[in-house]
Structure formats: structure tokens, C-alpha cells
Amino acid sequence: MNKPLKLRGNDSEDVAIIASCLQESVGKIGNMIYQPKRRSFYCLLNRFAWERRNETDEGAVENVGCLLYFHCVLGAHRRKLDKLERDDSLCLLTLYFHESVPPGGMVRMLFANEGEICLDVEALDVYLLDVGRPWSSIVKPDDALLNMEAWQS
């Protein structure tokens, strides 16, 4: 049995690894929260457990809930997400870090609907933590972008 994923990142290479774990993960806009006083951004997602994929059973896909957490956040901005309601789902395609004045910069979270969330960070300090137990899914990663309604439950 695989242990829950626990990753911490503080540079662009770490963010690339975290992004690969989050590829095509899905979350509700209401579960993406910026807290200016705490200088934090939290995001609850359901991710495909790529590391748990069984190569011999092509139909077997597991999902797991996870928390994506950024610390040292100076500001958060969103683009093309203004018309979404709290219960609307987003499919995260990738995220990456642009360093500007070391160790700070901007984290960009890119979504399937061309929307994005940009975080201005004083220093990159990101965590990815699995929460809860994995579950089997009938939706395969390739189908997620085509069938967003399957994630609305």
C-alpha cells in the first residue's frame, strides 16, 4: 500500500514535480482560498494518483483528495475566472514558478478553461499533501477534460 503523498517545494524544479502530480486534477472554485493576513493560499483538489497507477490494468484509475498550500503569498490574482460560482469545478493543467527577485516571484496555476490564478510570493514555499483515502474512479485522466460534469459530485 502506498503512503499518502507529502511534498514540499522551494524552487522551480520542485514546482515542476508537484505540477506533474497535479496534472488534470479537479477542484471547486470555492475551495481555492487566499488569506492575506496569513499570507497563504489554499486549494483543495482531487488528483489522479499517477504514482499508484497499475500498468497491467489500463482501466484502473485512483483518485485522492489533496491540499495544495502556498505560504509567503503577497497577493493573489485570477484571470478568466470571474464568472464562476463557488461550486463550479476547474481542471488544473499545470503550475509553474517565475522567479523575479530571488527568492520571490510569481506562481501561475493554469486551468483548462484558459483561466489562471497568479500568486505573488515573497519566497516560494509550497506543500502538496494527500488527505483522505484514495478511491477508484470511472473517469480516466484523458476523459477529465472532456467530461467535467463527472467531477461535479
mmCIF file of N, CA, C and O in Angstrom, residues 27-117:
data_model
loop_
_atom_site.group_PDB
_atom_site.id
_atom_site.type_symbol
_atom_site.label_atom_id
_atom_site.label_comp_id
_atom_site.label_asym_id
_atom_site.label_seq_id
_atom_site.Cartn_x
_atom_site.Cartn_y
_atom_site.Cartn_z
ATOM 1 N N GLY A 27 -10.806 20.757 -8.890
ATOM 2 C CA GLY A 27 -11.242 21.348 -7.631
ATOM 3 C C GLY A 27 -12.327 22.378 -7.869
ATOM 4 O O GLY A 27 -12.497 22.865 -8.989
ATOM 5 N N LYS A 28 -13.043 22.705 -6.826
ATOM 6 C CA LYS A 28 -14.100 23.717 -6.919
ATOM 7 C C LYS A 28 -13.508 25.088 -6.606
ATOM 8 O O LYS A 28 -12.643 25.223 -5.740
ATOM 9 N N ILE A 29 -14.004 26.080 -7.302
ATOM 10 C CA ILE A 29 -13.508 27.446 -7.118
ATOM 11 C C ILE A 29 -13.672 27.890 -5.663
ATOM 12 O O ILE A 29 -12.835 28.612 -5.129
ATOM 13 N N GLY A 30 -14.719 27.412 -4.988
ATOM 14 C CA GLY A 30 -14.940 27.758 -3.588
ATOM 15 C C GLY A 30 -13.940 27.148 -2.633
ATOM 16 O O GLY A 30 -13.867 27.544 -1.474
ATOM 17 N N ASN A 31 -13.169 26.161 -3.107
ATOM 18 C CA ASN A 31 -12.145 25.517 -2.284
ATOM 19 C C ASN A 31 -10.750 26.037 -2.601
ATOM 20 O O ASN A 31 -9.757 25.378 -2.300
ATOM 21 N N MET A 32 -10.696 27.209 -3.228
ATOM 22 C CA MET A 32 -9.426 27.877 -3.515
ATOM 23 C C MET A 32 -9.466 29.200 -2.779
ATOM 24 O O MET A 32 -10.212 30.105 -3.148
ATOM 25 N N ILE A 33 -8.693 29.318 -1.704
ATOM 26 C CA ILE A 33 -8.853 30.424 -0.770
ATOM 27 C C ILE A 33 -7.534 31.159 -0.556
ATOM 28 O O ILE A 33 -6.525 30.543 -0.206
ATOM 29 N N TYR A 34 -7.586 32.477 -0.750
ATOM 30 C CA TYR A 34 -6.444 33.335 -0.435
ATOM 31 C C TYR A 34 -6.722 34.018 0.898
ATOM 32 O O TYR A 34 -7.776 34.624 1.076
ATOM 33 N N GLN A 35 -5.779 33.910 1.836
ATOM 34 C CA GLN A 35 -5.900 34.551 3.138
ATOM 35 C C GLN A 35 -4.757 35.559 3.295
ATOM 36 O O GLN A 35 -3.647 35.196 3.694
ATOM 37 N N PRO A 36 -5.023 36.841 2.971
ATOM 38 C CA PRO A 36 -3.964 37.852 3.006
ATOM 39 C C PRO A 36 -3.302 38.016 4.372
ATOM 40 O O PRO A 36 -2.084 38.187 4.444
ATOM 41 N N LYS A 37 -4.084 37.967 5.445
ATOM 42 C CA LYS A 37 -3.498 38.158 6.779
ATOM 43 C C LYS A 37 -2.536 37.031 7.146
ATOM 44 O O LYS A 37 -1.570 37.251 7.866
ATOM 45 N N ARG A 38 -2.802 35.844 6.651
ATOM 46 C CA ARG A 38 -1.907 34.697 6.897
ATOM 47 C C ARG A 38 -0.859 34.537 5.800
ATOM 48 O O ARG A 38 -0.041 33.637 5.857
ATOM 49 N N ARG A 39 -1.001 35.382 4.761
ATOM 50 C CA ARG A 39 -0.097 35.313 3.603
ATOM 51 C C ARG A 39 -0.069 33.892 3.036
ATOM 52 O O ARG A 39 0.973 33.324 2.756
ATOM 53 N N SER A 40 -1.260 33.325 2.854
ATOM 54 C CA SER A 40 -1.392 31.930 2.429
ATOM 55 C C SER A 40 -2.449 31.773 1.350
ATOM 56 O O SER A 40 -3.412 32.536 1.293
ATOM 57 N N PHE A 41 -2.266 30.749 0.536
ATOM 58 C CA PHE A 41 -3.253 30.340 -0.452
ATOM 59 C C PHE A 41 -3.430 28.839 -0.311
ATOM 60 O O PHE A 41 -2.458 28.081 -0.323
ATOM 61 N N TYR A 42 -4.696 28.414 -0.159
ATOM 62 C CA TYR A 42 -5.035 27.001 -0.009
ATOM 63 C C TYR A 42 -5.896 26.563 -1.178
ATOM 64 O O TYR A 42 -6.733 27.323 -1.652
ATOM 65 N N CYS A 43 -5.722 25.335 -1.580
ATOM 66 C CA CYS A 43 -6.503 24.803 -2.685
ATOM 67 C C CYS A 43 -6.745 23.317 -2.430
ATOM 68 O O CYS A 43 -5.793 22.543 -2.321
ATOM 69 N N LEU A 44 -8.015 22.922 -2.311
ATOM 70 C CA LEU A 44 -8.360 21.506 -2.187
ATOM 71 C C LEU A 44 -8.672 20.967 -3.569
ATOM 72 O O LEU A 44 -9.465 21.551 -4.311
ATOM 73 N N LEU A 45 -8.039 19.855 -3.914
ATOM 74 C CA LEU A 45 -8.192 19.257 -5.240
ATOM 75 C C LEU A 45 -8.405 17.760 -5.121
ATOM 76 O O LEU A 45 -8.021 17.139 -4.125
ATOM 77 N N ASN A 46 -8.983 17.182 -6.164
ATOM 78 C CA ASN A 46 -8.993 15.734 -6.343
ATOM 79 C C ASN A 46 -7.996 15.455 -7.460
ATOM 80 O O ASN A 46 -8.171 15.934 -8.576
ATOM 81 N N ARG A 47 -6.957 14.711 -7.144
ATOM 82 C CA ARG A 47 -5.926 14.461 -8.140
ATOM 83 C C ARG A 47 -5.920 12.996 -8.540
ATOM 84 O O ARG A 47 -6.320 12.121 -7.777
ATOM 85 N N PHE A 48 -5.482 12.753 -9.767
ATOM 86 C CA PHE A 48 -5.236 11.380 -10.196
ATOM 87 C C PHE A 48 -3.970 10.912 -9.515
ATOM 88 O O PHE A 48 -2.954 11.608 -9.541
ATOM 89 N N ALA A 49 -4.031 9.775 -8.890
ATOM 90 C CA ALA A 49 -2.862 9.236 -8.188
ATOM 91 C C ALA A 49 -1.978 8.535 -9.213
ATOM 92 O O ALA A 49 -1.969 7.315 -9.327
ATOM 93 N N TRP A 50 -1.251 9.343 -9.981
ATOM 94 C CA TRP A 50 -0.413 8.811 -11.065
ATOM 95 C C TRP A 50 0.579 7.772 -10.539
ATOM 96 O O TRP A 50 0.858 6.783 -11.214
ATOM 97 N N GLU A 51 1.109 7.975 -9.360
ATOM 98 C CA GLU A 51 2.108 7.062 -8.801
ATOM 99 C C GLU A 51 1.503 5.730 -8.381
ATOM 100 O O GLU A 51 2.228 4.763 -8.166
ATOM 101 N N ARG A 52 0.181 5.644 -8.285
ATOM 102 C CA ARG A 52 -0.494 4.406 -7.889
ATOM 103 C C ARG A 52 -1.048 3.644 -9.082
ATOM 104 O O ARG A 52 -1.656 2.607 -8.923
ATOM 105 N N ARG A 53 -0.840 4.159 -10.271
ATOM 106 C CA ARG A 53 -1.406 3.558 -11.483
ATOM 107 C C ARG A 53 -0.822 2.180 -11.720
ATOM 108 O O ARG A 53 0.391 1.990 -11.685
ATOM 109 N N ASN A 54 -1.680 1.225 -11.988
ATOM 110 C CA ASN A 54 -1.278 -0.146 -12.248
ATOM 111 C C ASN A 54 -1.140 -0.320 -13.758
ATOM 112 O O ASN A 54 -2.122 -0.256 -14.485
ATOM 113 N N GLU A 55 0.070 -0.518 -14.228
ATOM 114 C CA GLU A 55 0.331 -0.631 -15.661
ATOM 115 C C GLU A 55 -0.361 -1.844 -16.293
ATOM 116 O O GLU A 55 -0.656 -1.845 -17.480
ATOM 117 N N THR A 56 -0.624 -2.896 -15.519
ATOM 118 C CA THR A 56 -1.239 -4.093 -16.080
ATOM 119 C C THR A 56 -2.745 -3.956 -16.239
ATOM 120 O O THR A 56 -3.353 -4.672 -17.003
ATOM 121 N N ASP A 57 -3.363 -3.022 -15.517
ATOM 122 C CA ASP A 57 -4.803 -2.810 -15.601
ATOM 123 C C ASP A 57 -5.055 -1.389 -16.093
ATOM 124 O O ASP A 57 -5.142 -0.452 -15.311
ATOM 125 N N GLU A 58 -5.189 -1.238 -17.409
ATOM 126 C CA GLU A 58 -5.303 0.086 -18.015
ATOM 127 C C GLU A 58 -6.549 0.832 -17.561
ATOM 128 O O GLU A 58 -6.594 2.049 -17.591
ATOM 129 N N GLY A 59 -7.584 0.118 -17.138
ATOM 130 C CA GLY A 59 -8.812 0.770 -16.721
ATOM 131 C C GLY A 59 -8.790 1.246 -15.279
ATOM 132 O O GLY A 59 -9.649 1.995 -14.858
ATOM 133 N N ALA A 60 -7.809 0.789 -14.500
ATOM 134 C CA ALA A 60 -7.761 1.132 -13.077
ATOM 135 C C ALA A 60 -7.160 2.523 -12.866
ATOM 136 O O ALA A 60 -6.031 2.773 -13.222
ATOM 137 N N VAL A 61 -7.975 3.390 -12.314
ATOM 138 C CA VAL A 61 -7.534 4.750 -12.007
ATOM 139 C C VAL A 61 -7.963 5.046 -10.580
ATOM 140 O O VAL A 61 -9.085 4.753 -10.193
ATOM 141 N N GLU A 62 -7.053 5.602 -9.808
ATOM 142 C CA GLU A 62 -7.401 6.012 -8.451
ATOM 143 C C GLU A 62 -7.271 7.520 -8.326
ATOM 144 O O GLU A 62 -6.404 8.133 -8.949
ATOM 145 N N ASN A 63 -8.142 8.081 -7.526
ATOM 146 C CA ASN A 63 -8.083 9.495 -7.194
ATOM 147 C C ASN A 63 -7.821 9.625 -5.709
ATOM 148 O O ASN A 63 -8.113 8.711 -4.941
ATOM 149 N N VAL A 64 -7.326 10.798 -5.325
ATOM 150 C CA VAL A 64 -7.128 11.081 -3.910
ATOM 151 C C VAL A 64 -7.296 12.587 -3.708
ATOM 152 O O VAL A 64 -6.924 13.380 -4.570
ATOM 153 N N GLY A 65 -7.909 12.948 -2.595
ATOM 154 C CA GLY A 65 -8.022 14.354 -2.257
ATOM 155 C C GLY A 65 -6.674 14.875 -1.788
ATOM 156 O O GLY A 65 -5.891 14.147 -1.173
ATOM 157 N N CYS A 66 -6.395 16.128 -2.089
ATOM 158 C CA CYS A 66 -5.118 16.693 -1.663
ATOM 159 C C CYS A 66 -5.276 18.177 -1.350
ATOM 160 O O CYS A 66 -6.214 18.832 -1.802
ATOM 161 N N LEU A 67 -4.340 18.674 -0.573
ATOM 162 C CA LEU A 67 -4.264 20.081 -0.231
ATOM 163 C C LEU A 67 -3.003 20.649 -0.863
ATOM 164 O O LEU A 67 -1.908 20.132 -0.659
ATOM 165 N N LEU A 68 -3.177 21.684 -1.653
ATOM 166 C CA LEU A 68 -2.056 22.438 -2.211
ATOM 167 C C LEU A 68 -2.005 23.740 -1.424
ATOM 168 O O LEU A 68 -2.988 24.489 -1.380
ATOM 169 N N TYR A 69 -0.873 24.000 -0.781
ATOM 170 C CA TYR A 69 -0.756 25.123 0.149
ATOM 171 C C TYR A 69 0.480 25.947 -0.174
ATOM 172 O O TYR A 69 1.572 25.403 -0.318
ATOM 173 N N PHE A 70 0.286 27.253 -0.329
ATOM 174 C CA PHE A 70 1.384 28.183 -0.561
ATOM 175 C C PHE A 70 1.496 29.120 0.624
ATOM 176 O O PHE A 70 0.495 29.682 1.077
ATOM 177 N N HIS A 71 2.710 29.304 1.108
ATOM 178 C CA HIS A 71 2.994 30.236 2.190
ATOM 179 C C HIS A 71 3.804 31.400 1.619
ATOM 180 O O HIS A 71 4.361 31.291 0.534
ATOM 181 N N CYS A 72 3.881 32.510 2.322
ATOM 182 C CA CYS A 72 4.626 33.711 1.890
ATOM 183 C C CYS A 72 3.980 34.378 0.679
ATOM 184 O O CYS A 72 4.669 34.930 -0.182
ATOM 185 N N VAL A 73 2.656 34.326 0.595
ATOM 186 C CA VAL A 73 1.935 34.899 -0.539
ATOM 187 C C VAL A 73 1.634 36.373 -0.257
ATOM 188 O O VAL A 73 0.999 36.714 0.738
ATOM 189 N N LEU A 74 2.105 37.238 -1.149
ATOM 190 C CA LEU A 74 1.893 38.679 -1.006
ATOM 191 C C LEU A 74 0.612 39.144 -1.693
ATOM 192 O O LEU A 74 0.038 40.162 -1.323
ATOM 193 N N GLY A 75 0.172 38.411 -2.714
ATOM 194 C CA GLY A 75 -1.033 38.776 -3.441
ATOM 195 C C GLY A 75 -1.493 37.635 -4.325
ATOM 196 O O GLY A 75 -0.696 36.778 -4.709
ATOM 197 N N ALA A 76 -2.788 37.620 -4.619
ATOM 198 C CA ALA A 76 -3.364 36.593 -5.488
ATOM 199 C C ALA A 76 -4.271 37.275 -6.505
ATOM 200 O O ALA A 76 -5.034 38.179 -6.160
ATOM 201 N N HIS A 77 -4.169 36.852 -7.748
ATOM 202 C CA HIS A 77 -4.956 37.434 -8.835
ATOM 203 C C HIS A 77 -5.508 36.293 -9.677
ATOM 204 O O HIS A 77 -4.868 35.257 -9.819
ATOM 205 N N ARG A 78 -6.684 36.516 -10.250
ATOM 206 C CA ARG A 78 -7.239 35.499 -11.134
ATOM 207 C C ARG A 78 -7.634 36.135 -12.453
ATOM 208 O O ARG A 78 -7.972 37.313 -12.513
ATOM 209 N N ARG A 79 -7.601 35.312 -13.482
ATOM 210 C CA ARG A 79 -7.919 35.778 -14.825
ATOM 211 C C ARG A 79 -8.873 34.774 -15.467
ATOM 212 O O ARG A 79 -8.667 33.568 -15.388
ATOM 213 N N LYS A 80 -9.946 35.287 -16.072
ATOM 214 C CA LYS A 80 -10.976 34.486 -16.750
ATOM 215 C C LYS A 80 -11.666 33.498 -15.801
ATOM 216 O O LYS A 80 -12.072 32.422 -16.215
ATOM 217 N N LEU A 81 -11.780 33.871 -14.546
ATOM 218 C CA LEU A 81 -12.488 33.032 -13.574
ATOM 219 C C LEU A 81 -13.589 33.806 -12.862
ATOM 220 O O LEU A 81 -14.248 33.272 -11.982
ATOM 221 N N ASP A 82 -13.806 35.061 -13.238
ATOM 222 C CA ASP A 82 -14.731 35.937 -12.524
ATOM 223 C C ASP A 82 -16.185 35.490 -12.598
ATOM 224 O O ASP A 82 -16.954 35.751 -11.684
ATOM 225 N N LYS A 83 -16.582 34.826 -13.654
ATOM 226 C CA LYS A 83 -17.983 34.439 -13.822
ATOM 227 C C LYS A 83 -18.315 33.104 -13.167
ATOM 228 O O LYS A 83 -19.446 32.650 -13.229
ATOM 229 N N LEU A 84 -17.344 32.468 -12.542
ATOM 230 C CA LEU A 84 -17.570 31.162 -11.931
ATOM 231 C C LEU A 84 -18.194 31.302 -10.552
ATOM 232 O O LEU A 84 -17.902 32.230 -9.810
ATOM 233 N N GLU A 85 -19.046 30.342 -10.216
ATOM 234 C CA GLU A 85 -19.673 30.269 -8.895
ATOM 235 C C GLU A 85 -18.821 29.376 -7.994
ATOM 236 O O GLU A 85 -17.976 28.620 -8.460
ATOM 237 N N ARG A 86 -19.078 29.432 -6.696
ATOM 238 C CA ARG A 86 -18.295 28.657 -5.713
ATOM 239 C C ARG A 86 -18.279 27.155 -6.004
ATOM 240 O O ARG A 86 -17.301 26.484 -5.747
ATOM 241 N N ASP A 87 -19.386 26.612 -6.528
ATOM 242 C CA ASP A 87 -19.474 25.172 -6.766
ATOM 243 C C ASP A 87 -18.993 24.748 -8.152
ATOM 244 O O ASP A 87 -19.031 23.562 -8.477
ATOM 245 N N ASP A 88 -18.558 25.684 -8.972
ATOM 246 C CA ASP A 88 -18.050 25.339 -10.301
ATOM 247 C C ASP A 88 -16.676 24.678 -10.184
ATOM 248 O O ASP A 88 -15.847 25.084 -9.360
ATOM 249 N N SER A 89 -16.461 23.663 -11.012
ATOM 250 C CA SER A 89 -15.201 22.922 -10.978
ATOM 251 C C SER A 89 -14.219 23.435 -12.021
ATOM 252 O O SER A 89 -14.616 23.908 -13.086
ATOM 253 N N LEU A 90 -12.953 23.309 -11.683
ATOM 254 C CA LEU A 90 -11.864 23.681 -12.579
ATOM 255 C C LEU A 90 -10.914 22.498 -12.716
ATOM 256 O O LEU A 90 -10.677 21.774 -11.751
ATOM 257 N N CYS A 91 -10.356 22.338 -13.895
ATOM 258 C CA CYS A 91 -9.370 21.296 -14.133
ATOM 259 C C CYS A 91 -8.000 21.962 -14.242
ATOM 260 O O CYS A 91 -7.750 22.740 -15.163
ATOM 261 N N LEU A 92 -7.125 21.655 -13.307
ATOM 262 C CA LEU A 92 -5.783 22.229 -13.278
ATOM 263 C C LEU A 92 -4.900 21.503 -14.288
ATOM 264 O O LEU A 92 -4.724 20.291 -14.212
ATOM 265 N N LEU A 93 -4.378 22.252 -15.237
ATOM 266 C CA LEU A 93 -3.489 21.654 -16.236
ATOM 267 C C LEU A 93 -2.055 21.609 -15.745
ATOM 268 O O LEU A 93 -1.383 20.592 -15.862
ATOM 269 N N THR A 94 -1.585 22.713 -15.202
ATOM 270 C CA THR A 94 -0.213 22.756 -14.704
ATOM 271 C C THR A 94 -0.025 23.982 -13.833
ATOM 272 O O THR A 94 -0.896 24.841 -13.735
ATOM 273 N N LEU A 95 1.099 24.051 -13.186
ATOM 274 C CA LEU A 95 1.506 25.245 -12.473
ATOM 275 C C LEU A 95 3.008 25.389 -12.621
ATOM 276 O O LEU A 95 3.715 24.407 -12.830
ATOM 277 N N TYR A 96 3.459 26.630 -12.581
ATOM 278 C CA TYR A 96 4.896 26.855 -12.652
ATOM 279 C C TYR A 96 5.262 28.144 -11.943
ATOM 280 O O TYR A 96 4.410 28.964 -11.616
ATOM 281 N N PHE A 97 6.557 28.294 -11.676
ATOM 282 C CA PHE A 97 7.090 29.404 -10.899
ATOM 283 C C PHE A 97 8.036 30.226 -11.754
ATOM 284 O O PHE A 97 8.947 29.690 -12.378
ATOM 285 N N HIS A 98 7.792 31.552 -11.776
ATOM 286 C CA HIS A 98 8.696 32.507 -12.429
ATOM 287 C C HIS A 98 9.410 33.276 -11.329
ATOM 288 O O HIS A 98 8.777 34.063 -10.621
ATOM 289 N N GLU A 99 10.684 33.059 -11.195
ATOM 290 C CA GLU A 99 11.441 33.807 -10.185
ATOM 291 C C GLU A 99 11.732 35.206 -10.716
ATOM 292 O O GLU A 99 12.152 35.364 -11.857
ATOM 293 N N SER A 100 11.484 36.231 -9.889
ATOM 294 C CA SER A 100 11.780 37.601 -10.315
ATOM 295 C C SER A 100 12.925 38.148 -9.470
ATOM 296 O O SER A 100 14.046 38.235 -9.942
ATOM 297 N N VAL A 101 12.648 38.479 -8.228
ATOM 298 C CA VAL A 101 13.698 38.912 -7.308
ATOM 299 C C VAL A 101 13.896 37.777 -6.304
ATOM 300 O O VAL A 101 13.046 37.573 -5.435
ATOM 301 N N PRO A 102 14.963 36.996 -6.448
ATOM 302 C CA PRO A 102 15.151 35.820 -5.590
ATOM 303 C C PRO A 102 15.048 36.174 -4.104
ATOM 304 O O PRO A 102 15.547 37.212 -3.702
ATOM 305 N N PRO A 103 14.350 35.372 -3.347
ATOM 306 C CA PRO A 103 13.727 34.099 -3.704
ATOM 307 C C PRO A 103 12.265 34.236 -4.137
ATOM 308 O O PRO A 103 11.552 33.245 -4.227
ATOM 309 N N GLY A 104 11.797 35.452 -4.404
ATOM 310 C CA GLY A 104 10.401 35.681 -4.739
ATOM 311 C C GLY A 104 10.105 35.573 -6.214
ATOM 312 O O GLY A 104 10.993 35.416 -7.047
ATOM 313 N N GLY A 105 8.837 35.688 -6.528
ATOM 314 C CA GLY A 105 8.405 35.618 -7.913
ATOM 315 C C GLY A 105 6.912 35.403 -8.008
ATOM 316 O O GLY A 105 6.152 35.805 -7.125
ATOM 317 N N MET A 106 6.497 34.750 -9.096
ATOM 318 C CA MET A 106 5.078 34.502 -9.341
ATOM 319 C C MET A 106 4.841 33.027 -9.641
ATOM 320 O O MET A 106 5.541 32.429 -10.450
ATOM 321 N N VAL A 107 3.826 32.477 -8.981
ATOM 322 C CA VAL A 107 3.353 31.121 -9.272
ATOM 323 C C VAL A 107 2.125 31.283 -10.153
ATOM 324 O O VAL A 107 1.222 32.056 -9.842
ATOM 325 N N ARG A 108 2.091 30.549 -11.259
ATOM 326 C CA ARG A 108 0.928 30.577 -12.155
ATOM 327 C C ARG A 108 0.279 29.199 -12.168
ATOM 328 O O ARG A 108 0.946 28.201 -12.419
ATOM 329 N N MET A 109 -1.016 29.176 -11.897
ATOM 330 C CA MET A 109 -1.817 27.957 -11.964
ATOM 331 C C MET A 109 -2.692 28.079 -13.198
ATOM 332 O O MET A 109 -3.539 28.968 -13.272
ATOM 333 N N LEU A 110 -2.504 27.189 -14.173
ATOM 334 C CA LEU A 110 -3.240 27.261 -15.435
ATOM 335 C C LEU A 110 -4.326 26.191 -15.467
ATOM 336 O O LEU A 110 -4.065 25.019 -15.196
ATOM 337 N N PHE A 111 -5.543 26.623 -15.876
ATOM 338 C CA PHE A 111 -6.696 25.738 -15.886
ATOM 339 C C PHE A 111 -7.185 25.486 -17.303
ATOM 340 O O PHE A 111 -6.879 26.236 -18.229
ATOM 341 N N ALA A 112 -7.990 24.449 -17.475
ATOM 342 C CA ALA A 112 -8.462 24.021 -18.792
ATOM 343 C C ALA A 112 -9.292 25.075 -19.500
ATOM 344 O O ALA A 112 -9.324 25.117 -20.715
ATOM 345 N N ASN A 113 -9.969 25.938 -18.788
ATOM 346 C CA ASN A 113 -10.831 26.937 -19.413
ATOM 347 C C ASN A 113 -10.079 28.225 -19.758
ATOM 348 O O ASN A 113 -10.691 29.267 -19.920
ATOM 349 N N GLU A 114 -8.782 28.159 -19.851
ATOM 350 C CA GLU A 114 -7.886 29.289 -20.100
ATOM 351 C C GLU A 114 -7.813 30.242 -18.914
ATOM 352 O O GLU A 114 -7.207 31.295 -19.000
ATOM 353 N N GLY A 115 -8.441 29.884 -17.802
ATOM 354 C CA GLY A 115 -8.336 30.691 -16.607
ATOM 355 C C GLY A 115 -7.025 30.430 -15.907
ATOM 356 O O GLY A 115 -6.342 29.434 -16.161
ATOM 357 N N GLU A 116 -6.674 31.355 -15.033
ATOM 358 C CA GLU A 116 -5.463 31.142 -14.247
ATOM 359 C C GLU A 116 -5.543 31.902 -12.940
ATOM 360 O O GLU A 116 -6.288 32.868 -12.805
ATOM 361 N N ILE A 117 -4.787 31.402 -11.984
ATOM 362 C CA ILE A 117 -4.585 32.071 -10.713
ATOM 363 C C ILE A 117 -3.099 32.349 -10.610
ATOM 364 O O ILE A 117 -2.273 31.453 -10.824
#
